[in-house]
Amino acid sequence: NDSFNKLVSRMFPDSDIAKGYACGHTKASHLIHCIGKESIDKVRKELLPDSGEEKKWYSLSTDGSSDNDDKYFPILITCEDSEGLIGTQFLDMPTVNYADAKNIAETVEKCLSTLGLSLSNCAAFVSDNASVMIGKHRGVLKLLQEKRSGGEIYGVGCACHLAAKQGVKALSFDPQDFLVDLVYHFDKSAKQKEMLREDISFCNETIRKVLKHVSTQWLSMSYTLKRILEIWDGLRCYFLTHYDDDDTDEPGPSKRQKTNGREGDLSGAREPIYKLYVLFLHAIIPRFDAFNILLQREDPMIHRLQPAMMKLYQELLGCLMKPSVIMENKDDLLAIEVTAEDLQKSNADLFIGFSTSQMIRKQDLEGSYEVGRFRAEVRGFYQKALVYMKQKFPLKDSVLKAVVVFDPE
């Protein structure tokens, strides 16, 4: 992109090198082709040793991208280099427009065969949790395992943020819908932005920009919720004063993202109960984020995966279940029936976050219908998240339990 030159100088204003950066579309394309070839040559050298040497194990990862007319599947390969270090290299980025499991699997196998690599040395396959990728019967992982001669390819999905999303389904407040609709309400209207700034200033809050939550980047959720809370009084004042469901300058459906095909409705931001949901999610989501961030480290984390999963599971159990139940089953937490309400805490004892509890007390909301429904939905959040973790997380995986012995700590 020719505009990237200007972006570099703005990103690093104190760098003379950045100010002199000049790499337009043509030059960048040639650089990418050269770097790509170098990466592929390095993979071939590392994984195809001289005759007599044992072939090395490797893992594959891929994810579909459909930003343009074509659907691309960049393929990355992770292996051990000649110095004994684990590294990830770019392998290929084929186009698979008819992206069913069979075509994706055949494309991956073709990319490997072009380099002379065999699936027999593939140890793991990393993808998202879509059924087309990891479906038990006809997913890409299943098809690759069938093509592999002997052994099994270890499948690694993306279960962490999906556990939180599963819990959110129990709430009548959808944070992703709310955050996306909020950004698009102010996105193209200088008038609405100015009115919001005036209301934020009127409420004696620091004027801050509404951050954009990217639905494919789960870690942005916590930051965007924090920003909303920082300007909450100003936002509520704006929606009480200016927002009209029937007459709004909000961009039409073609110019904004939609979730589940629904039109955005921000009128609920006028109600105090909305803030309870935002406060609760701001308190609970960092627990998922901490686990998610651990998995995104560049160094190998497989030896820490099992303890980290159980730590997250135990934390959520502690938010929902009675302490006595957890103590009685401390040697086998997975044996606890998380949907049994007689084993769960009372509504008053459920973890909803300190700030959430303080708001209920200060505004004397305890005992109201809205707070009762809120606490019931929080209970459902924990139940759904825990059930999903038991079903989808490899909590009982024998390999992950065994490799814990390699943890130097």
Coordinates of C-alpha atoms in Angstrom, one line a residue:
N1 CA 0.0 0.0 0.0
D2 CA 1.5 3.3 -1.1
S3 CA 0.1 5.1 1.9
F4 CA 2.2 3.0 4.3
N5 CA 5.2 5.4 3.8
K6 CA 3.3 8.2 5.6
L7 CA 2.1 5.8 8.3
V8 CA 5.7 4.8 9.2
S9 CA 6.9 8.3 9.7
R10 CA 3.8 9.0 11.9
M11 CA 4.4 5.8 13.9
F12 CA 8.0 6.8 14.6
P13 CA 8.2 10.6 14.5
D14 CA 11.6 10.7 16.4
S15 CA 13.3 8.4 13.9
D16 CA 15.3 9.8 11.0
I17 CA 15.2 6.3 9.4
A18 CA 11.4 6.3 9.5
K19 CA 11.2 9.8 8.1
G20 CA 13.3 8.6 5.1
Y21 CA 11.4 5.4 4.6
A22 CA 10.3 5.0 1.0
C23 CA 8.8 1.6 0.0
G24 CA 5.8 1.8 -2.2
H25 CA 3.6 -1.0 -3.6
T26 CA 6.0 -2.2 -6.3
K27 CA 9.1 -2.4 -4.2
A28 CA 7.2 -3.9 -1.3
S29 CA 5.8 -6.6 -3.5
H30 CA 9.2 -7.6 -4.7
L31 CA 10.5 -7.7 -1.1
I32 CA 7.7 -9.9 0.0
H33 CA 8.4 -12.4 -2.9
C34 CA 12.1 -12.5 -2.0
I35 CA 11.5 -12.9 1.7
G36 CA 8.8 -15.6 1.1
K37 CA 11.2 -17.6 -1.1
E38 CA 13.9 -17.3 1.5
S39 CA 11.5 -18.5 4.2
I40 CA 10.5 -21.5 2.1
D41 CA 14.1 -22.4 1.3
K42 CA 14.9 -22.3 5.0
V43 CA 12.0 -24.7 5.8
R44 CA 13.2 -27.1 3.1
K45 CA 16.8 -27.0 4.5
E46 CA 15.7 -27.6 8.1
L47 CA 13.1 -30.4 7.4
L48 CA 14.9 -32.2 4.6
P49 CA 18.3 -33.2 6.1
D50 CA 21.0 -35.1 4.3
S51 CA 20.5 -38.8 3.6
G52 CA 20.9 -40.9 6.7
E53 CA 19.7 -38.2 9.1
E54 CA 16.4 -38.5 10.8
K55 CA 13.6 -36.3 9.5
K56 CA 12.4 -33.7 12.0
W57 CA 8.9 -33.2 13.4
Y58 CA 6.9 -30.1 12.6
S59 CA 3.5 -28.6 13.2
L60 CA 1.2 -26.7 10.9
S61 CA -1.1 -23.8 11.5
T62 CA -3.6 -22.0 9.2
D63 CA -6.6 -19.7 9.2
G64 CA -8.8 -18.5 6.4
S65 CA -8.9 -14.8 5.4
S66 CA -11.6 -13.4 3.2
D67 CA -11.0 -9.7 3.2
N68 CA -11.1 -9.6 -0.6
D69 CA -12.9 -11.5 -3.3
D70 CA -10.5 -14.5 -2.9
K71 CA -10.2 -16.6 0.3
Y72 CA -6.6 -17.1 1.3
F73 CA -5.2 -19.7 3.7
P74 CA -1.7 -18.7 4.9
I75 CA 0.1 -21.8 6.1
L76 CA 2.8 -21.5 8.9
I77 CA 5.1 -24.3 9.9
T78 CA 6.9 -24.6 13.2
C79 CA 10.0 -26.8 13.6
E80 CA 13.4 -27.1 15.3
D81 CA 16.3 -25.4 13.4
S82 CA 19.9 -26.5 13.2
E83 CA 20.7 -24.7 16.4
G84 CA 18.0 -26.5 18.4
L85 CA 15.7 -23.5 18.6
I86 CA 12.0 -23.7 17.8
G87 CA 10.9 -21.3 15.1
T88 CA 7.9 -20.5 13.0
Q89 CA 8.2 -19.9 9.2
F90 CA 5.9 -18.9 6.4
L91 CA 5.2 -21.8 4.1
D92 CA 2.6 -20.7 1.6
M93 CA -0.6 -18.7 1.1
P94 CA -2.8 -20.7 -1.3
T95 CA -6.2 -19.5 -2.5
V96 CA -9.1 -21.8 -1.6
N97 CA -12.3 -20.1 -2.6
Y98 CA -14.5 -23.2 -2.2
A99 CA -13.3 -23.7 1.3
D100 CA -14.8 -27.0 2.4
A101 CA -12.8 -29.4 4.5
K102 CA -11.8 -31.6 1.6
N103 CA -10.4 -28.8 -0.5
I104 CA -8.5 -27.2 2.4
A105 CA -6.9 -30.5 3.4
E106 CA -5.9 -31.3 -0.2
T107 CA -4.4 -27.8 -0.5
V108 CA -2.3 -28.3 2.7
E109 CA -1.1 -31.7 1.5
K110 CA -0.2 -30.3 -1.9
C111 CA 1.9 -27.5 -0.3
L112 CA 3.8 -30.0 1.8
S113 CA 4.4 -32.4 -1.2
T114 CA 5.7 -29.5 -3.2
L115 CA 8.5 -29.1 -0.6
G116 CA 9.0 -32.9 -0.4
L117 CA 7.5 -33.0 3.1
S118 CA 5.3 -35.8 4.4
L119 CA 2.4 -35.8 6.8
S120 CA 4.0 -38.7 8.6
N121 CA 6.2 -36.1 10.4
C122 CA 3.4 -33.7 11.2
A123 CA 2.9 -33.7 15.0
A124 CA 0.2 -31.0 15.4
F125 CA -2.3 -28.9 13.5
V126 CA -3.4 -25.5 14.8
S127 CA -6.6 -23.8 13.6
D128 CA -9.7 -22.1 14.9
N129 CA -12.6 -24.0 16.3
A130 CA -14.8 -24.0 13.2
S131 CA -16.3 -27.4 12.4
V132 CA -14.8 -27.3 8.9
M133 CA -11.4 -27.3 10.6
I134 CA -11.6 -29.6 13.6
G135 CA -14.9 -31.4 13.1
K136 CA -14.8 -34.9 14.5
H137 CA -16.1 -36.6 11.4
R138 CA -15.1 -34.6 8.3
G139 CA -13.0 -31.7 9.5
V140 CA -9.6 -30.8 8.0
L141 CA -7.8 -32.3 11.0
K142 CA -9.7 -35.5 10.6
L143 CA -8.9 -35.7 6.9
L144 CA -5.2 -35.0 7.5
Q145 CA -5.1 -37.7 10.1
E146 CA -6.6 -40.2 7.6
K147 CA -3.9 -39.3 5.1
R148 CA -1.1 -39.7 7.7
S149 CA 0.4 -43.2 7.7
G150 CA 0.4 -44.2 11.3
G151 CA 0.2 -42.2 14.5
E152 CA -2.0 -39.2 15.1
I153 CA -1.8 -35.5 14.5
Y154 CA -2.4 -33.5 17.7
G155 CA -5.2 -30.9 17.1
V156 CA -5.0 -27.5 18.8
G157 CA -8.0 -25.2 18.6
C158 CA -8.8 -21.8 20.1
A159 CA -11.0 -22.7 23.0
C160 CA -10.2 -19.9 25.5
H161 CA -12.1 -16.9 24.2
L162 CA -14.9 -19.1 23.0
A163 CA -15.5 -20.2 26.6
A164 CA -16.1 -16.6 27.5
K165 CA -18.3 -16.0 24.5
Q166 CA -20.3 -19.1 25.5
G167 CA -20.9 -17.6 28.9
V168 CA -22.0 -14.3 27.4
K169 CA -24.8 -16.1 25.7
A170 CA -26.5 -16.3 29.1
L171 CA -26.6 -12.5 29.4
S172 CA -29.3 -10.3 27.9
F173 CA -26.5 -7.8 27.3
D174 CA -24.2 -8.6 24.4
P175 CA -20.9 -6.7 24.9
Q176 CA -19.7 -7.3 21.3
D177 CA -22.9 -5.9 19.8
F178 CA -22.9 -3.0 22.1
L179 CA -19.3 -2.0 21.5
V180 CA -19.5 -2.4 17.7
D181 CA -22.8 -0.4 17.5
L182 CA -21.4 2.3 19.8
V183 CA -18.3 2.9 17.6
Y184 CA -20.4 2.9 14.4
H185 CA -22.8 5.4 15.9
F186 CA -20.1 8.0 16.3
D187 CA -17.8 6.8 13.5
K188 CA -18.7 9.2 10.6
S189 CA -20.4 12.0 12.4
A190 CA -18.4 15.0 13.6
K191 CA -21.6 16.4 15.1
Q192 CA -22.3 13.4 17.3
K193 CA -18.6 13.3 18.4
E194 CA -18.7 16.9 19.4
M195 CA -22.0 16.4 21.4
L196 CA -20.4 13.5 23.2
R197 CA -17.3 15.5 24.1
E198 CA -19.6 18.3 25.5
D199 CA -21.5 15.7 27.6
I200 CA -18.3 14.1 28.9
S201 CA -17.0 17.5 29.9
F202 CA -20.3 18.4 31.5
C203 CA -20.0 15.2 33.7
N204 CA -16.5 16.3 34.8
E205 CA -14.9 13.3 33.1
T206 CA -11.7 13.3 31.0
I207 CA -12.5 13.6 27.3
R208 CA -11.5 10.3 25.7
K209 CA -12.2 8.6 22.4
V210 CA -14.5 5.7 22.1
L211 CA -12.2 2.7 21.3
K212 CA -13.1 0.3 18.5
H213 CA -13.5 -3.3 19.5
V214 CA -12.3 -5.7 16.8
S215 CA -14.5 -8.8 16.9
T216 CA -11.7 -11.1 15.7
Q217 CA -9.3 -9.8 18.4
W218 CA -10.8 -10.9 21.7
L219 CA -8.1 -9.2 23.8
S220 CA -9.4 -5.8 22.7
M221 CA -12.6 -6.4 24.6
S222 CA -11.2 -5.7 28.1
Y223 CA -9.6 -2.4 26.9
T224 CA -12.7 -1.1 25.2
L225 CA -14.9 -1.9 28.2
K226 CA -12.5 -0.1 30.4
R227 CA -12.7 3.0 28.2
I228 CA -16.5 2.9 28.2
L229 CA -16.5 2.9 32.0
E230 CA -14.1 5.9 32.1
I231 CA -16.6 8.0 30.1
W232 CA -19.8 6.2 31.2
D233 CA -21.6 9.2 32.7
G234 CA -20.9 11.3 29.6
L235 CA -22.2 8.5 27.4
R236 CA -25.3 8.1 29.4
C237 CA -25.9 11.8 29.4
Y238 CA -25.5 11.8 25.6
F239 CA -28.0 9.0 25.0
L240 CA -30.5 10.6 27.5
T241 CA -30.3 13.9 25.7
H242 CA -29.6 13.3 22.0
Y243 CA -30.3 9.7 21.1
D244 CA -33.6 9.0 19.3
D245 CA -34.4 5.5 18.2
D246 CA -36.5 6.7 15.3
D247 CA -34.3 9.6 14.1
T248 CA -30.6 9.0 14.2
D249 CA -27.6 9.8 12.0
E250 CA -26.2 6.3 12.6
P251 CA -24.9 4.8 9.3
G252 CA -27.1 2.3 7.6
P253 CA -26.7 -1.5 7.7
S254 CA -24.4 -1.5 4.6
K255 CA -21.9 0.8 6.4
R256 CA -21.7 -1.0 9.8
Q257 CA -21.0 -4.4 11.2
K258 CA -24.0 -6.4 12.3
T259 CA -24.0 -9.3 14.7
N260 CA -26.6 -12.1 14.3
G261 CA -28.2 -10.0 11.6
R262 CA -29.7 -7.5 14.2
E263 CA -29.9 -3.7 13.9
G264 CA -28.0 -1.9 16.6
D265 CA -30.1 -0.5 19.5
L266 CA -28.2 1.7 21.9
S267 CA -31.2 3.0 23.9
G268 CA -30.3 0.6 26.7
A269 CA -27.3 2.8 27.5
R270 CA -29.7 5.1 29.2
E271 CA -30.5 2.5 31.9
P272 CA -28.3 2.1 35.0
I273 CA -28.6 -1.7 34.7
Y274 CA -26.5 -1.6 31.5
K275 CA -23.5 -0.4 33.6
L276 CA -23.8 -3.5 35.9
Y277 CA -23.2 -5.8 32.9
V278 CA -20.2 -3.7 31.7
L279 CA -18.7 -3.7 35.2
F280 CA -19.2 -7.4 35.6
L281 CA -17.6 -8.2 32.3
H282 CA -14.8 -5.8 33.0
A283 CA -14.1 -7.8 36.2
I284 CA -14.3 -11.3 34.8
I285 CA -12.8 -11.1 31.3
P286 CA -9.3 -10.4 32.5
R287 CA -9.2 -13.9 33.9
F288 CA -9.7 -15.3 30.4
D289 CA -7.2 -12.8 29.0
A290 CA -4.5 -13.8 31.3
F291 CA -4.8 -17.4 30.1
N292 CA -5.1 -16.2 26.5
I293 CA -1.9 -14.1 26.7
L294 CA 0.0 -17.0 28.1
L295 CA -0.9 -19.0 25.0
Q296 CA 0.3 -16.2 22.7
R297 CA 3.9 -16.1 24.0
E298 CA 6.5 -16.9 21.4
D299 CA 8.4 -19.4 23.6
P300 CA 7.0 -23.0 24.0
M301 CA 4.2 -23.1 26.6
I302 CA 3.0 -26.7 26.3
H303 CA 4.4 -27.6 29.7
R304 CA 2.4 -24.9 31.4
L305 CA -0.9 -25.4 29.5
Q306 CA -2.4 -28.0 31.8
P307 CA -1.8 -26.1 35.1
A308 CA -3.0 -22.8 33.4
M309 CA -6.2 -24.5 32.2
M310 CA -7.0 -25.9 35.6
K311 CA -6.2 -22.5 37.2
L312 CA -8.7 -20.8 35.1
Y313 CA -11.3 -23.6 35.6
Q314 CA -10.7 -23.4 39.4
E315 CA -11.1 -19.6 39.4
L316 CA -14.4 -19.8 37.6
L317 CA -15.5 -22.6 40.0
G318 CA -14.7 -20.3 42.9
C319 CA -17.0 -17.6 41.5
L320 CA -20.0 -20.0 41.3
M321 CA -19.6 -23.0 43.6
K322 CA -19.7 -23.1 47.4
P323 CA -16.2 -23.3 49.0
S324 CA -17.1 -26.5 50.8
V325 CA -17.9 -28.2 47.5
I326 CA -14.6 -27.2 46.0
M327 CA -12.7 -28.4 49.1
E328 CA -14.5 -31.8 49.1
N329 CA -13.5 -32.3 45.5
K330 CA -10.1 -30.6 45.5
D331 CA -8.4 -33.8 44.1
D332 CA -10.8 -34.0 41.2
L333 CA -12.4 -30.6 40.4
L334 CA -13.8 -32.0 37.1
A335 CA -16.1 -34.3 39.1
I336 CA -18.1 -31.3 40.4
E337 CA -21.5 -31.0 38.7
V338 CA -21.4 -27.3 37.9
T339 CA -25.1 -27.1 36.9
A340 CA -26.3 -28.4 40.2
E341 CA -27.8 -25.3 41.9
D342 CA -27.8 -26.9 45.3
L343 CA -23.9 -26.9 45.1
Q344 CA -23.7 -23.3 44.0
K345 CA -23.5 -20.1 46.0
S346 CA -26.5 -18.0 46.7
N347 CA -27.2 -14.9 44.5
A348 CA -25.7 -12.6 47.1
D349 CA -22.4 -14.6 47.2
L350 CA -21.9 -14.9 43.5
F351 CA -18.8 -13.1 42.3
I352 CA -19.9 -10.1 40.2
G353 CA -16.9 -7.8 40.8
F354 CA -16.2 -5.3 43.6
S355 CA -17.3 -2.3 41.5
T356 CA -20.5 -4.0 40.5
S357 CA -21.4 -4.8 44.1
Q358 CA -20.6 -1.2 45.1
M359 CA -22.9 0.2 42.5
I360 CA -25.8 -1.9 43.6
R361 CA -25.3 -0.7 47.2
K362 CA -24.8 2.9 46.4
Q363 CA -27.8 3.2 44.1
D364 CA -29.9 1.0 46.4
L365 CA -30.7 -1.5 43.6
E366 CA -30.7 -4.6 45.7
G367 CA -34.0 -6.5 45.6
S368 CA -35.1 -4.9 42.3
Y369 CA -36.3 -7.1 39.5
E370 CA -33.5 -6.0 37.2
V371 CA -30.7 -6.9 39.7
G372 CA -32.4 -10.3 40.4
R373 CA -32.4 -11.0 36.6
F374 CA -28.8 -9.8 36.4
R375 CA -27.6 -12.1 39.1
A376 CA -29.5 -15.1 37.5
E377 CA -27.8 -14.3 34.2
V378 CA -24.4 -14.1 35.8
R379 CA -25.0 -17.6 37.3
G380 CA -25.8 -18.7 33.7
F381 CA -22.6 -17.1 32.5
Y382 CA -20.5 -19.2 34.8
Q383 CA -22.4 -22.4 34.1
K384 CA -22.1 -22.1 30.4
A385 CA -18.4 -21.2 30.5
L386 CA -17.6 -24.1 32.8
V387 CA -19.6 -26.6 30.8
Y388 CA -17.9 -25.5 27.6
M389 CA -14.5 -25.8 29.2
K390 CA -15.2 -29.4 30.4
Q391 CA -16.4 -30.3 26.9
K392 CA -13.8 -28.4 24.7
F393 CA -10.7 -27.8 26.8
P394 CA -8.1 -30.7 26.8
L395 CA -8.3 -30.9 30.6
K396 CA -7.9 -34.6 30.7
D397 CA -5.3 -34.9 27.9
S398 CA -2.6 -37.4 29.0
V399 CA 0.1 -35.7 26.8
L400 CA -0.4 -32.3 28.5
K401 CA -0.4 -33.8 31.9
A402 CA 2.8 -35.7 31.2
V403 CA 4.8 -32.7 29.8
V404 CA 4.3 -30.7 33.0
V405 CA 7.5 -32.4 34.3
F406 CA 9.5 -30.3 31.8
D407 CA 8.5 -27.1 33.6
P408 CA 11.7 -25.7 35.1
E409 CA 9.7 -23.9 37.8

